[in-house]
Structures are given as structure tokens and as C-alpha cells.
mmCIF file of C-alpha atoms in Angstrom:
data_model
loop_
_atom_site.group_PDB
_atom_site.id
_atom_site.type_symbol
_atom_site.label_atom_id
_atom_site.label_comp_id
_atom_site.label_asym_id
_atom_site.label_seq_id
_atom_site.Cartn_x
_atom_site.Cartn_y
_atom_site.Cartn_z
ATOM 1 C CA UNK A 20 -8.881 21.231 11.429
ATOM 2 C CA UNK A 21 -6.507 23.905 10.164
ATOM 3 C CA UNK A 22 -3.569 21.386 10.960
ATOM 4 C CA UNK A 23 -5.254 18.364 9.427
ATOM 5 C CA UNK A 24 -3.256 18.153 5.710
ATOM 6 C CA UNK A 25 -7.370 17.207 4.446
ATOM 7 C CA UNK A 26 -9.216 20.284 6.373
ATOM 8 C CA UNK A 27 -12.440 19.494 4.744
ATOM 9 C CA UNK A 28 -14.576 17.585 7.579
ATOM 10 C CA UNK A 29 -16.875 16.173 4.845
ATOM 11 C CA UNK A 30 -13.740 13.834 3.720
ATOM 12 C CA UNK A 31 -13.653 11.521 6.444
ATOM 13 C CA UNK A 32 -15.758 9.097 6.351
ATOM 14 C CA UNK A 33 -16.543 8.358 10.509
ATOM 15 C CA UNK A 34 -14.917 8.989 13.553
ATOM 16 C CA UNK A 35 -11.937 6.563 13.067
ATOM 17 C CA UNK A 36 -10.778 7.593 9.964
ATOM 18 C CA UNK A 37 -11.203 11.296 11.529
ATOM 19 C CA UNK A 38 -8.874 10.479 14.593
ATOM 20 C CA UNK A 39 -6.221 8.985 11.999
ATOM 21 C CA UNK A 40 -6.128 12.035 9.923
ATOM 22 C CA UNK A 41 -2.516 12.828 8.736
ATOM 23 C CA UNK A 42 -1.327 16.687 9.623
ATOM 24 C CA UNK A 43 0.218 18.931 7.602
ATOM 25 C CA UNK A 44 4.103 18.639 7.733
ATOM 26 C CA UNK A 45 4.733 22.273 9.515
ATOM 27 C CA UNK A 46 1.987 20.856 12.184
ATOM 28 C CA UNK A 47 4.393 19.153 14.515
ATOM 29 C CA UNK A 48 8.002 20.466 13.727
ATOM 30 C CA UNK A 49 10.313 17.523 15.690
ATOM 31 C CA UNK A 50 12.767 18.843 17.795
ATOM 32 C CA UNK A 51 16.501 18.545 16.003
ATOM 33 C CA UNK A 52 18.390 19.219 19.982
ATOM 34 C CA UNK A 53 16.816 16.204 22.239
ATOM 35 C CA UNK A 54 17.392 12.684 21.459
ATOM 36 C CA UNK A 55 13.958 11.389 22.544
ATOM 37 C CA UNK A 56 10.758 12.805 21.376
ATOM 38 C CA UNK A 57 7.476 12.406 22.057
ATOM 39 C CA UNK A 58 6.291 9.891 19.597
ATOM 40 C CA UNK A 59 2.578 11.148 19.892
ATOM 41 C CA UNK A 60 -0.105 13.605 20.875
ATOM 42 C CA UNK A 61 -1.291 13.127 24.592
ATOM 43 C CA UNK A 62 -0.561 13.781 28.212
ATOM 44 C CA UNK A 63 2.308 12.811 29.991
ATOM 45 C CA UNK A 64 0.674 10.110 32.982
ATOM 46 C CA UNK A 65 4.113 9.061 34.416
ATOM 47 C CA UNK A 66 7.707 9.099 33.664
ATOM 48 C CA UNK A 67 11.222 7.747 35.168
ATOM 49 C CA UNK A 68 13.706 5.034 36.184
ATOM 50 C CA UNK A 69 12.197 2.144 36.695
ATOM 51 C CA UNK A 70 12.453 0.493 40.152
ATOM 52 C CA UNK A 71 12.690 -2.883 41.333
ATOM 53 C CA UNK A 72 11.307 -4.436 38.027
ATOM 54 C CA UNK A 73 7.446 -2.492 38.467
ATOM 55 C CA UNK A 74 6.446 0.382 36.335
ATOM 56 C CA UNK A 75 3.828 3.223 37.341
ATOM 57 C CA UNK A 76 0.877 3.583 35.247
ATOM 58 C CA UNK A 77 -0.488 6.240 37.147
ATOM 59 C CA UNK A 78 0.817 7.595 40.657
ATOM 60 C CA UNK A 79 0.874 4.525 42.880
ATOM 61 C CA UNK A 80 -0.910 2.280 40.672
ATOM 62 C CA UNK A 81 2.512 0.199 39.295
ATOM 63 C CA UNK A 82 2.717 -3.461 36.782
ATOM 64 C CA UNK A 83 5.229 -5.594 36.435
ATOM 65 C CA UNK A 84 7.510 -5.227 33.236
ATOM 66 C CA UNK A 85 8.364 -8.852 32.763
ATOM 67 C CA UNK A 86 4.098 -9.512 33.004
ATOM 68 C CA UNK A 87 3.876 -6.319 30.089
ATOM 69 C CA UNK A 88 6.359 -6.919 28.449
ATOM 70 C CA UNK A 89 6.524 -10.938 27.770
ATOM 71 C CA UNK A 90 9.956 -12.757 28.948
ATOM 72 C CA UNK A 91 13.090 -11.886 27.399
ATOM 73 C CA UNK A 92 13.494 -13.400 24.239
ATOM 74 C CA UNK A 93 16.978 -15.270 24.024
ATOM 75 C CA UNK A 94 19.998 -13.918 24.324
ATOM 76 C CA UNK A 95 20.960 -15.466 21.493
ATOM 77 C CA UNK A 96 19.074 -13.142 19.660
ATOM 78 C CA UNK A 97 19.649 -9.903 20.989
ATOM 79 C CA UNK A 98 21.855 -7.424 19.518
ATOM 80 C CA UNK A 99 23.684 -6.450 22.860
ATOM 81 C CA UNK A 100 24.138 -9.471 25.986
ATOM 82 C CA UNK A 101 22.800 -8.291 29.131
ATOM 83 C CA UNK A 102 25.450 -6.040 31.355
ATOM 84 C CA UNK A 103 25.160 -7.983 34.411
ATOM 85 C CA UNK A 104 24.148 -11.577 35.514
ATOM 86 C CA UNK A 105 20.024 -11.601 35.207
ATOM 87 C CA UNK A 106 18.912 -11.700 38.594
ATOM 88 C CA UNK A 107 15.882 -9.818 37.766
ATOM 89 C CA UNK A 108 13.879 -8.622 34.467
ATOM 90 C CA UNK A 109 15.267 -5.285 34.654
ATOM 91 C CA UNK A 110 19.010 -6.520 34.839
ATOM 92 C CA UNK A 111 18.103 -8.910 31.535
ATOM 93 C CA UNK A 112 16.851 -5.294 29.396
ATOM 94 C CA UNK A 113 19.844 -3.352 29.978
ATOM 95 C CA UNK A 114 22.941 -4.049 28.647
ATOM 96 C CA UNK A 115 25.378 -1.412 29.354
ATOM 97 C CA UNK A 116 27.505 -1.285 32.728
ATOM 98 C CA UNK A 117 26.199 1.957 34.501
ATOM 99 C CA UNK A 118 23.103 2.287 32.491
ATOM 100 C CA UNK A 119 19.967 2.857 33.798
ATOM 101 C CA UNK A 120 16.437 1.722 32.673
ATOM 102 C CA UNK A 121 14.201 4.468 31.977
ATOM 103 C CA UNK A 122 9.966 4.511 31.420
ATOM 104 C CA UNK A 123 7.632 6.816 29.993
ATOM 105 C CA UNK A 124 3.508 6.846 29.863
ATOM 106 C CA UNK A 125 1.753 9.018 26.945
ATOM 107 C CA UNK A 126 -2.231 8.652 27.201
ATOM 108 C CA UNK A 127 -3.794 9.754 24.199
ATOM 109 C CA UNK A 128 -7.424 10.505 24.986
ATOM 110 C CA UNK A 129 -9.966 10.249 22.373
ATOM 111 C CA UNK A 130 -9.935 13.849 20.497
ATOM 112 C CA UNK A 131 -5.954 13.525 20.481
ATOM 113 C CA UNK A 132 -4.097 12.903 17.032
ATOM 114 C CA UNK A 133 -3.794 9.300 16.450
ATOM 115 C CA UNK A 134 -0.862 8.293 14.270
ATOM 116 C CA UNK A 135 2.238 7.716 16.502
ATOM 117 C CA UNK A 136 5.768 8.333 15.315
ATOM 118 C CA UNK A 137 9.683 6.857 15.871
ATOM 119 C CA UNK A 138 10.578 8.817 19.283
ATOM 120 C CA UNK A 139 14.357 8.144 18.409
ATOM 121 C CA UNK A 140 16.520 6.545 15.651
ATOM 122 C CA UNK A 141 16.333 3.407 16.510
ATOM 123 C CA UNK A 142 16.315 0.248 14.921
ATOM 124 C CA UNK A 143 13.311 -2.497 15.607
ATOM 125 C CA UNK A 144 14.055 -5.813 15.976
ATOM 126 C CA UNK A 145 11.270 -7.824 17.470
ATOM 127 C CA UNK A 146 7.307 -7.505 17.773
ATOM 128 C CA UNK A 147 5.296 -9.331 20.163
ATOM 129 C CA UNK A 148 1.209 -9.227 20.059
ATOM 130 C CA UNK A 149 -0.420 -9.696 23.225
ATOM 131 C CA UNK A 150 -4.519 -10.215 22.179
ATOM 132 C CA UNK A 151 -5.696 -9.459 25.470
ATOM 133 C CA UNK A 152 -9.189 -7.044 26.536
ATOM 134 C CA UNK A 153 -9.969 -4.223 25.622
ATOM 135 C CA UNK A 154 -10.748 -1.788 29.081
ATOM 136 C CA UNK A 155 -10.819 1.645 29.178
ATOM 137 C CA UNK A 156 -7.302 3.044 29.562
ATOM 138 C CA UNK A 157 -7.986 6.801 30.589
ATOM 139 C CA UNK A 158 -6.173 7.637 34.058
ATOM 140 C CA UNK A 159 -9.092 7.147 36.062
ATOM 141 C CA UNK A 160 -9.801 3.636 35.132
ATOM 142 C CA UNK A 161 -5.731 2.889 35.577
ATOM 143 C CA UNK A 162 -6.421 3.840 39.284
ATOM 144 C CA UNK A 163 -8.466 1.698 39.716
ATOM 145 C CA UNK A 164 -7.159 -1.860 37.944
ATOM 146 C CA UNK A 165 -3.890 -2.819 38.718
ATOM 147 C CA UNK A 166 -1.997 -4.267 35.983
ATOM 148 C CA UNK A 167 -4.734 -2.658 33.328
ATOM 149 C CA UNK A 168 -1.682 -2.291 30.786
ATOM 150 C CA UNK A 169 -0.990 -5.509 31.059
ATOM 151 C CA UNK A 170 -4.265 -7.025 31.097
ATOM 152 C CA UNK A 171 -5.554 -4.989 27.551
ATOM 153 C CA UNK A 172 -3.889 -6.002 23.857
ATOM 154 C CA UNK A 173 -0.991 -4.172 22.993
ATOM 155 C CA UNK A 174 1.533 -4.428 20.605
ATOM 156 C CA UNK A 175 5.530 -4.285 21.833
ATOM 157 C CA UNK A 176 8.300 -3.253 19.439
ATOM 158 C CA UNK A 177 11.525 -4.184 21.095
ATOM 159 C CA UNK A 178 15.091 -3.493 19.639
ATOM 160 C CA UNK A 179 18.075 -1.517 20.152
ATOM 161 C CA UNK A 180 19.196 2.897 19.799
ATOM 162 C CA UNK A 181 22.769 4.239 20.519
ATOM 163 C CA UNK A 182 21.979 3.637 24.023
ATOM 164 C CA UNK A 183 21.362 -0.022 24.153
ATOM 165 C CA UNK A 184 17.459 -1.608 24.721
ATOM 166 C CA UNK A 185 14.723 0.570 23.381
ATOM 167 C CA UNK A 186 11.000 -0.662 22.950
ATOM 168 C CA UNK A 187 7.772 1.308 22.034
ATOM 169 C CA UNK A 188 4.637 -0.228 23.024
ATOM 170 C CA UNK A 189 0.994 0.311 21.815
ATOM 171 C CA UNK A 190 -1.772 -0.233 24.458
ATOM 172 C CA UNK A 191 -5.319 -0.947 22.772
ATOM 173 C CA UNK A 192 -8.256 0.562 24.783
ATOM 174 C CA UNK A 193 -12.210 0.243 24.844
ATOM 175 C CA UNK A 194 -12.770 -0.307 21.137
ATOM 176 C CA UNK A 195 -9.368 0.325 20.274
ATOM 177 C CA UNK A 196 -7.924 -2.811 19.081
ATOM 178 C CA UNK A 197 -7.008 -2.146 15.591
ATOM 179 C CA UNK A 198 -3.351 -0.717 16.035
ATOM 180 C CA UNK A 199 -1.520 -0.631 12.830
ATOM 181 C CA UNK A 200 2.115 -0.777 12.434
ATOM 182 C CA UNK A 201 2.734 0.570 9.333
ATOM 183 C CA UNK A 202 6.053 -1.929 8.423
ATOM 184 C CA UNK A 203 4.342 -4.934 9.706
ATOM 185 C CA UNK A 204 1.931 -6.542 7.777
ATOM 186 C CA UNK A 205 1.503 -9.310 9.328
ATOM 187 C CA UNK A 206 0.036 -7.676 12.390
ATOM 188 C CA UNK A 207 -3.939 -8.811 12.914
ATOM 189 C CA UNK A 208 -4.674 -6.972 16.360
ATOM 190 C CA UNK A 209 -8.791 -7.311 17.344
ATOM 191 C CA UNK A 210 -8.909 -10.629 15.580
ATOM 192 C CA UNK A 211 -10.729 -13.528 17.003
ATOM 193 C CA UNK A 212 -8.416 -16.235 16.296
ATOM 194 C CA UNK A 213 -5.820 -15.138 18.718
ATOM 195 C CA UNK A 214 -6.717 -16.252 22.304
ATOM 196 C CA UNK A 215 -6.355 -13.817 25.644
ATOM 197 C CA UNK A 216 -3.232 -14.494 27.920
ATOM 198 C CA UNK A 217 -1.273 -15.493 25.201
ATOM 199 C CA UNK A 218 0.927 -13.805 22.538
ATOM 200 C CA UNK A 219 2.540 -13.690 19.529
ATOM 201 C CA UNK A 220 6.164 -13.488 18.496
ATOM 202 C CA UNK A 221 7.651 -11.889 15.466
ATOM 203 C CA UNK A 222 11.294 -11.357 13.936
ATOM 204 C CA UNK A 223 12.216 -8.920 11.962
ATOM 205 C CA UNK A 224 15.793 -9.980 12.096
ATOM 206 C CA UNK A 225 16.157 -12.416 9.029
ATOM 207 C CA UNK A 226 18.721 -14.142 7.015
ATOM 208 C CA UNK A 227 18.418 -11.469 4.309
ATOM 209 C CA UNK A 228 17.625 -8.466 6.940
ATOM 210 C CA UNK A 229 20.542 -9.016 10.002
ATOM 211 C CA UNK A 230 19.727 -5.418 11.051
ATOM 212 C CA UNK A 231 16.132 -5.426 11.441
ATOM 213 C CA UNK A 232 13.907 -2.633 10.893
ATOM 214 C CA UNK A 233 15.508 1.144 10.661
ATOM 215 C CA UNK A 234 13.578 3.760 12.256
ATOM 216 C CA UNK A 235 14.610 7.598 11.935
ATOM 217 C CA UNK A 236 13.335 9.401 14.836
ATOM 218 C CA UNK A 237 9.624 11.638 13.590
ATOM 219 C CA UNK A 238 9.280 8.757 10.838
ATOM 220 C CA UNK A 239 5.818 7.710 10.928
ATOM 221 C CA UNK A 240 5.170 4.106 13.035
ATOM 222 C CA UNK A 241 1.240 3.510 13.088
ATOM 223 C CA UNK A 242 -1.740 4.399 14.407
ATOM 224 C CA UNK A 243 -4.904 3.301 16.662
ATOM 225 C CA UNK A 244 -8.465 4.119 16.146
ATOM 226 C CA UNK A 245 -9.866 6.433 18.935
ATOM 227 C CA UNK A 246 -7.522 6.580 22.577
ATOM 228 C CA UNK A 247 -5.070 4.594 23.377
ATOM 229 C CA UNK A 248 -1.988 4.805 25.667
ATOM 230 C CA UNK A 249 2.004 4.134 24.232
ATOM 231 C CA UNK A 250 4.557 3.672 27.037
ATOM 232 C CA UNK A 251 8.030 3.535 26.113
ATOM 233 C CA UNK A 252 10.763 1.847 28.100
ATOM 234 C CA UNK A 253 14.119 2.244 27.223
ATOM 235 C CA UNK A 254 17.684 1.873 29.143
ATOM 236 C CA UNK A 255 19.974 4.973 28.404
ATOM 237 C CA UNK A 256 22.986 6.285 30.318
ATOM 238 C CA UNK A 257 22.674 7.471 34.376
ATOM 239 C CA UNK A 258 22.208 11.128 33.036
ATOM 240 C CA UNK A 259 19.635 10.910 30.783
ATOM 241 C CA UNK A 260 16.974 13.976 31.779
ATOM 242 C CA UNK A 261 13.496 14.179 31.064
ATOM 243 C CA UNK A 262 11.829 17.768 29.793
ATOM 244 C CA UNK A 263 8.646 16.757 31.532
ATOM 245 C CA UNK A 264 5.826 17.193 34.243
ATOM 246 C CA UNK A 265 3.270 14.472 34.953
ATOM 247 C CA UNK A 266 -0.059 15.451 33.896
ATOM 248 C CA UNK A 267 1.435 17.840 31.142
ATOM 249 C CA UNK A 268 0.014 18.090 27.762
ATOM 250 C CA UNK A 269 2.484 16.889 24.575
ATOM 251 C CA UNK A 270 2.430 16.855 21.230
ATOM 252 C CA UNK A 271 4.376 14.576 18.863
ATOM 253 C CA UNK A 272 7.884 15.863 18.141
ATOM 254 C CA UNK A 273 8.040 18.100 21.104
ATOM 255 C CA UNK A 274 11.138 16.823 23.498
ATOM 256 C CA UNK A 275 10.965 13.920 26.362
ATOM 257 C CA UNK A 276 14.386 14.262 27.088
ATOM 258 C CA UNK A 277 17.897 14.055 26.706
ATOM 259 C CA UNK A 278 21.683 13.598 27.829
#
């Protein structure tokens, strides 16, 4: 409680507006050095390049990224073309000749501070709302169901950083479907009307906006209520080195990694 900026206990009204308290700004200092922070408190579950188009939610347990992340939208629309001639998903995401495509998994278990924050400056283009369930995403459940990211809601913020392709996404979890983007108010996650197995496009790219939406790296993005699981996948030159160990604790503004 001595971090929460409200240390008083008897100001939150229940446990969801308790796990979205804010934190004092000397809480979480964000590292100035690295380029990529951790965007969150939580434990590091995997990390990497990603491989043949499949992802690793927990050691050995992979998805596919076109099923998690929706198909590509059109080229037309993205801010860089693809590098190379899209003969698979991965090939369509990065768009840089000798880049690589890089993945990270941040499980935020219940007790964990649950606002999440811009891991990089970066600039969002694109959200896409997948309804979806609601299962348990803690790492001994994700051993268990294969494709459980892409089977729960989650909300995918795709656009571009220095690098090329950068996209944040926000997993939902038992309970958890009310993640809030704080720029996008026409996000409704938990909501009946939307059906499972489908999704939900959104621009942020607009006549008057050609840029999308600017995000400073620390800045604050949204939040869930209770645990939830944000797994960034980004493409970023053959170099790029993650500060990590799976299984390690992190807190939000501490470093992921860097060139």
C-alpha cells in the first residue's frame, strides 16, 4: 500500500477498483537506457523470436499468430509494405529486410498492479476486439489448453515504432473481460452483443488523424480488472537482446530489452 498514490485501504470501493489503483510516480521509475520496457507488473512466461509463424505461451505449449492475432489488415493500410513476398504470416508483420520478429509473454496474476503502460514510443494505428471466453490464463491452465490465448477475448493494438511492426495485446481472463484502453472509447469488451469467434476492427488512422495514435513509452495505456496476461509481438533488428529469464518477476518500467 505504501506505493499506491491513495494508501488508505478504506478508499477503494471492492477488489477491482483495488487492483486498478494508480501508484505513486517514484513507484516504478522507467528505465531512460533500454528501448523496450516492461509495460506492466507480472512474470515473464516466455520470450523470443518467433518461429515458423507459432508463438509459446508457456514452454512447449505454442498458438498460431495469424489465429491470435486476426489476418493482416491490407497493405494498403499499413504504414510500412511487407519486406519480402508473404509466404507466411510472419513474413506479412515484418517489414524491414534483415529484421527479425520478436515475442514476449507478461502474466499478471491477480495481486499484481493492473494498469498497463506504452512499452516503447510507438505510435498505434489499429485495434481489433476479439469477444471470445473468458478461461483462466495463469501458467498452469496455458499447459494445459492449446491455443488458450487465442481462444479468450483480448484486445490487439497494432501499429508501427522506429523498428517497423509493433503490437501490444491484452488477454482477458476468468472474470476479466473489462479491459480498458484509455484512448479508445469506443471499446465495449465483456459485452453481450458481440458474438465469440468473431472480431472487431477499428482505425485510428483517419482523414483528420494520418498518424494515428502517439504513444510515449511509460505513458499510461489501460487496465484490466483482476489477472490478465499482455503479450507483445514486435519485429526489431537481428540484434535486438532481451534483459530477461522465463519465470522472472517484472515490474512496469523495468527493461525487456534492447539493441
Amino acid at each position: 500500500m505504501k506505493e499506491a498514490a491513495v494508501e488508505d485501504l478504506h478508499h477503494y470501493r471492492n477488489l477491482s477498483e483495488f487492483f486498478r489503483r494508480k501508484l505513486k510516480p517514484q513507484a516504478r521509475p522507467v528505465c531512460g537506457v533500454h528501448c523496450v520496457i516492461s509495460p506492466s507488473d507480472g512474470k515473464i512466461l516466455n520470450f523470443g523470436q518467433v518461429k515458423n509463424s507459432e508463438v509459446e505461451q508457456v514452454k512447449g505449449v505454442t498458438y498460431s499468430l495469424e489465429s491470435f492475432l486476426g489476418p493482416r489488415t491490407s497493405v494498403e493500410d499499413l504504414p510500412f509494405p511487407p519486406a519480402a513476398s508473404c509466404n507466411s504470416f510472419r513474413s506479412q508483420l515484418v517489414t524491414r529486410e534483415g529484421n527479425e520478429l520478436y515475442h514476449c509473454v507478461i502474466y499478471l496474476a491477480p495481486g499484481d498492479y493492473h494498469c498497463f503502460h506504452s512499452p516503447t514510443d510507438w505510435t498505434v494505428s489499429h485495434r481489433r476486439h476479439f469477444p471470445g471466453s473468458l478461461m483462466s490464463v495463469n501458467p498452469g491452465m496455458a499447459r494445459w489448453i492449446k491455443e488458450l490465448f487465442c481462444h479468450n477475448e483480448r484486445v490487439v493494438l497494432t501499429g508501427d515504432w522506429k523498428h517497423g511492426f509493433f503490437s501490444l495485446t491484452a488477454v482477458g481472463a476468468t472474470n476479466v473481460g473489462s479491459i480498458r484502453i484509455y484512448f479508445d472509447r469506443d471499446l465495449h469488451t465483456n459485452s453481450p452483443r458481440y458474438s465469440k469467434g468473431s472480431y472487431n476492427d477499428f482505425s485510428f488512422v483517419t482523414q483528420a488523424n494520418r498518424e494515428g495514435i502517439p504513444m510515449r513509452k511509460g505513458e499510461h495505456l489501460g487496465e484490466f480488472n483482476l489477472g490478465s496476461t499482455i503479450v507483445l509481438i514486435f519485429e526489431a533488428p537481428k540484434d535486438f537482446d532481451f534483459k530477461l529469464k522465463a519465470g522472472q518477476k517484472i515490474r512496469f518500467g523495468e527493461a525487456l530489452g534492447s539493441l
